[in-house]
Each structure stands twice: as structure tokens, then as C-alpha cells.
PDB file of C-alpha atoms in Angstrom:
ATOM      1  CA  MET A   1     -10.985  19.178  87.992  1.00 52.00           C
ATOM      2  CA  SER A   2     -10.103  22.803  88.670  1.00 69.00           C
ATOM      3  CA  VAL A   3      -8.905  25.141  85.948  1.00 86.00           C
ATOM      4  CA  SER A   4      -5.516  26.780  86.411  1.00 93.00           C
ATOM      5  CA  HIS A   5      -5.021  30.530  86.364  1.00 94.00           C
ATOM      6  CA  VAL A   6      -2.803  29.813  83.316  1.00 96.00           C
ATOM      7  CA  THR A   7      -3.875  27.323  80.643  1.00 96.00           C
ATOM      8  CA  THR A   8      -2.464  26.483  77.237  1.00 97.00           C
ATOM      9  CA  HIS A   9      -3.398  24.870  73.948  1.00 96.00           C
ATOM     10  CA  ILE A  10      -1.004  23.672  71.239  1.00 98.00           C
ATOM     11  CA  LEU A  11      -2.012  23.393  67.612  1.00 98.00           C
ATOM     12  CA  ASP A  12       0.341  21.656  65.181  1.00 98.00           C
ATOM     13  CA  THR A  13      -0.287  23.969  62.247  1.00 97.00           C
ATOM     14  CA  ALA A  14       1.740  21.842  59.806  1.00 96.00           C
ATOM     15  CA  ALA A  15      -0.366  18.758  60.554  1.00 95.00           C
ATOM     16  CA  GLY A  16      -3.586  20.739  60.962  1.00 97.00           C
ATOM     17  CA  LYS A  17      -4.458  19.180  64.327  1.00 97.00           C
ATOM     18  CA  PRO A  18      -3.931  19.547  68.071  1.00 98.00           C
ATOM     19  CA  ALA A  19      -0.517  18.543  69.410  1.00 98.00           C
ATOM     20  CA  ALA A  20      -1.283  15.776  71.915  1.00 98.00           C
ATOM     21  CA  GLY A  21       1.211  14.439  74.446  1.00 97.00           C
ATOM     22  CA  VAL A  22       3.432  17.519  74.743  1.00 98.00           C
ATOM     23  CA  ALA A  23       5.004  18.036  78.177  1.00 98.00           C
ATOM     24  CA  VAL A  24       4.515  21.567  79.515  1.00 98.00           C
ATOM     25  CA  GLU A  25       6.063  23.171  82.607  1.00 98.00           C
ATOM     26  CA  LEU A  26       5.007  26.398  84.344  1.00 98.00           C
ATOM     27  CA  TYR A  27       7.624  28.467  86.180  1.00 98.00           C
ATOM     28  CA  ALA A  28       7.411  31.584  88.353  1.00 97.00           C
ATOM     29  CA  ARG A  29      10.202  34.141  88.624  1.00 97.00           C
ATOM     30  CA  ASP A  30      11.589  34.436  92.138  1.00 92.00           C
ATOM     31  CA  GLY A  31      14.132  37.259  92.036  1.00 91.00           C
ATOM     32  CA  GLU A  32      16.676  36.171  89.429  1.00 92.00           C
ATOM     33  CA  ALA A  33      15.738  32.470  89.647  1.00 96.00           C
ATOM     34  CA  TRP A  34      12.849  30.471  88.204  1.00 97.00           C
ATOM     35  CA  SER A  35      10.837  27.991  90.288  1.00 97.00           C
ATOM     36  CA  GLN A  36       8.684  25.279  88.758  1.00 97.00           C
ATOM     37  CA  ILE A  37       5.112  25.564  90.031  1.00 97.00           C
ATOM     38  CA  GLY A  38       3.234  23.240  87.695  1.00 96.00           C
ATOM     39  CA  THR A  39       3.504  20.575  85.029  1.00 97.00           C
ATOM     40  CA  GLY A  40       1.149  18.944  82.597  1.00 97.00           C
ATOM     41  CA  THR A  41       0.813  17.160  79.296  1.00 97.00           C
ATOM     42  CA  THR A  42      -1.450  18.195  76.461  1.00 98.00           C
ATOM     43  CA  ASP A  43      -4.537  16.039  76.064  1.00 97.00           C
ATOM     44  CA  ALA A  44      -5.991  14.704  72.789  1.00 98.00           C
ATOM     45  CA  ASP A  45      -7.331  18.210  72.080  1.00 98.00           C
ATOM     46  CA  GLY A  46      -3.870  19.753  72.665  1.00 98.00           C
ATOM     47  CA  ARG A  47      -4.973  21.415  75.915  1.00 97.00           C
ATOM     48  CA  VAL A  48      -3.639  21.614  79.464  1.00 96.00           C
ATOM     49  CA  LYS A  49      -6.252  22.973  81.877  1.00 92.00           C
ATOM     50  CA  ASP A  50      -4.733  21.864  85.194  1.00 92.00           C
ATOM     51  CA  LEU A  51      -1.240  23.259  84.741  1.00 93.00           C
ATOM     52  CA  GLY A  52      -0.799  25.025  88.057  1.00 89.00           C
ATOM     53  CA  PRO A  53      -2.558  26.883  90.851  1.00 93.00           C
ATOM     54  CA  GLU A  54      -6.064  28.271  90.431  1.00 92.00           C
ATOM     55  CA  ARG A  55      -4.746  31.730  91.411  1.00 93.00           C
ATOM     56  CA  LEU A  56      -1.313  33.266  90.930  1.00 95.00           C
ATOM     57  CA  PRO A  57       0.161  36.454  92.371  1.00 96.00           C
ATOM     58  CA  SER A  58       1.184  39.204  89.963  1.00 97.00           C
ATOM     59  CA  GLY A  59       4.589  38.642  88.419  1.00 96.00           C
ATOM     60  CA  ALA A  60       6.604  37.052  85.635  1.00 97.00           C
ATOM     61  CA  TYR A  61       5.909  33.479  84.535  1.00 98.00           C
ATOM     62  CA  ARG A  62       7.275  31.109  81.911  1.00 98.00           C
ATOM     63  CA  LEU A  63       5.802  28.199  79.996  1.00 98.00           C
ATOM     64  CA  GLU A  64       8.253  25.637  78.639  1.00 98.00           C
ATOM     65  CA  PHE A  65       7.090  23.221  75.947  1.00 98.00           C
ATOM     66  CA  ALA A  66       8.985  20.000  75.101  1.00 98.00           C
ATOM     67  CA  THR A  67       8.477  20.356  71.366  1.00 98.00           C
ATOM     68  CA  GLY A  68      11.497  18.254  70.343  1.00 97.00           C
ATOM     69  CA  ALA A  69      10.117  15.149  72.021  1.00 97.00           C
ATOM     70  CA  TYR A  70       6.728  15.753  70.396  1.00 97.00           C
ATOM     71  CA  PHE A  71       8.207  15.997  66.896  1.00 97.00           C
ATOM     72  CA  ALA A  72      10.524  13.018  67.474  1.00 97.00           C
ATOM     73  CA  GLY A  73       7.456  11.005  68.489  1.00 96.00           C
ATOM     74  CA  ILE A  74       5.766  11.694  65.155  1.00 96.00           C
ATOM     75  CA  GLY A  75       8.968  11.190  63.138  1.00 96.00           C
ATOM     76  CA  GLN A  76       9.364  14.843  62.186  1.00 96.00           C
ATOM     77  CA  GLU A  77      12.597  16.853  62.229  1.00 96.00           C
ATOM     78  CA  THR A  78      12.339  20.214  63.998  1.00 96.00           C
ATOM     79  CA  PHE A  79      14.426  23.332  64.438  1.00 97.00           C
ATOM     80  CA  PHE A  80      12.965  24.001  67.904  1.00 95.00           C
ATOM     81  CA  PRO A  81      13.700  21.282  70.505  1.00 96.00           C
ATOM     82  CA  GLU A  82      11.860  23.407  73.056  1.00 97.00           C
ATOM     83  CA  VAL A  83       9.814  26.582  73.172  1.00 98.00           C
ATOM     84  CA  SER A  84       9.927  28.944  76.138  1.00 98.00           C
ATOM     85  CA  LEU A  85       7.372  31.748  76.550  1.00 98.00           C
ATOM     86  CA  THR A  86       7.775  34.399  79.255  1.00 97.00           C
ATOM     87  CA  PHE A  87       4.837  36.635  80.164  1.00 97.00           C
ATOM     88  CA  THR A  88       3.409  38.686  83.026  1.00 96.00           C
ATOM     89  CA  VAL A  89       0.361  37.927  85.134  1.00 96.00           C
ATOM     90  CA  ASN A  90      -1.814  40.452  86.923  1.00 95.00           C
ATOM     91  CA  GLU A  91      -3.452  38.700  89.881  1.00 93.00           C
ATOM     92  CA  ASN A  92      -6.642  40.725  89.299  1.00 92.00           C
ATOM     93  CA  GLU A  93      -7.172  39.133  85.877  1.00 90.00           C
ATOM     94  CA  ALA A  94      -9.445  36.093  86.000  1.00 87.00           C
ATOM     95  CA  HIS A  95      -7.582  33.824  83.584  1.00 92.00           C
ATOM     96  CA  TYR A  96      -4.638  33.631  81.204  1.00 95.00           C
ATOM     97  CA  HIS A  97      -4.795  31.352  78.177  1.00 95.00           C
ATOM     98  CA  VAL A  98      -1.462  31.162  76.329  1.00 97.00           C
ATOM     99  CA  PRO A  99      -1.813  29.133  73.099  1.00 97.00           C
ATOM    100  CA  LEU A 100       1.099  27.928  70.992  1.00 98.00           C
ATOM    101  CA  LEU A 101       0.769  27.606  67.220  1.00 98.00           C
ATOM    102  CA  LEU A 102       3.524  25.203  66.262  1.00 97.00           C
ATOM    103  CA  SER A 103       5.193  23.807  63.156  1.00 97.00           C
ATOM    104  CA  PRO A 104       8.579  22.106  62.769  1.00 97.00           C
ATOM    105  CA  PHE A 105      10.325  25.348  61.753  1.00 97.00           C
ATOM    106  CA  ALA A 106       8.187  28.136  63.227  1.00 97.00           C
ATOM    107  CA  PHE A 107       5.948  29.014  66.146  1.00 98.00           C
ATOM    108  CA  SER A 108       3.753  31.854  67.298  1.00 98.00           C
ATOM    109  CA  THR A 109       1.674  32.703  70.319  1.00 97.00           C
ATOM    110  CA  TYR A 110      -0.846  35.192  71.633  1.00 95.00           C
ATOM    111  CA  ARG A 111      -2.919  35.856  74.721  1.00 93.00           C
ATOM    112  CA  GLY A 112      -6.144  33.964  74.253  1.00 87.00           C
ATOM    113  CA  SER A 113      -9.321  34.000  76.267  1.00 80.00           C
TER     114      SER A 113
END
């Protein structure tokens, strides 16, 4: 399996464990529109390593996480039915890891390594 230029990892901070089974979509900005370029689902460790292409050109990208379906699946109410993160990629950078720290009523992110 190849590793995508962009990967992600979701930790359910309220439950204290990885968020498995979350659908994730990767989009690229094309002018004013967004085009889907990859999809994946978090594994048992909350990770998606094969989300899209191995290399991406410089530009704006978006990760969309189906958090509502995840919380519904574990019987938990949530304020955030989805989380959308927009960021920039420099094609000269080797890798972008964009983790999501998630709870039913809050989330945070950062650029990981």
C-alpha cells in the first residue's frame, strides 16, 4: 500500500481512543469549485493512509469528516455532524499529516508529522 501525500488520524478524545470507521473525503480547489480526489475510512487505529495521490501539486485542499455518522453509530449526540478542514499544500513538502482531535461538542487540529 502506498502512503498518500495527505494522511489523517482521528482521536475521539471524549472516549480516549481512536475513532474507527469514520468516512473521510479529500478535495482539491479548482478555481472556485472543489473536486473530490480521494476517499477513505479510518481503520481500527483511527488512521487513513491511502486517502489520495502519493503526490499533490501546490494548492488548497479540504478534508471532510463524517463525524455525525460516527457519533450516531456509537449512540452519542453531537453538535458537529461534519467537520471540514481547509489547508494549503506545497508540492515540495514530503508529507502532510492532518490529525483531528474530536469530541461530541468540540474539535481541534494541527499539522502533524
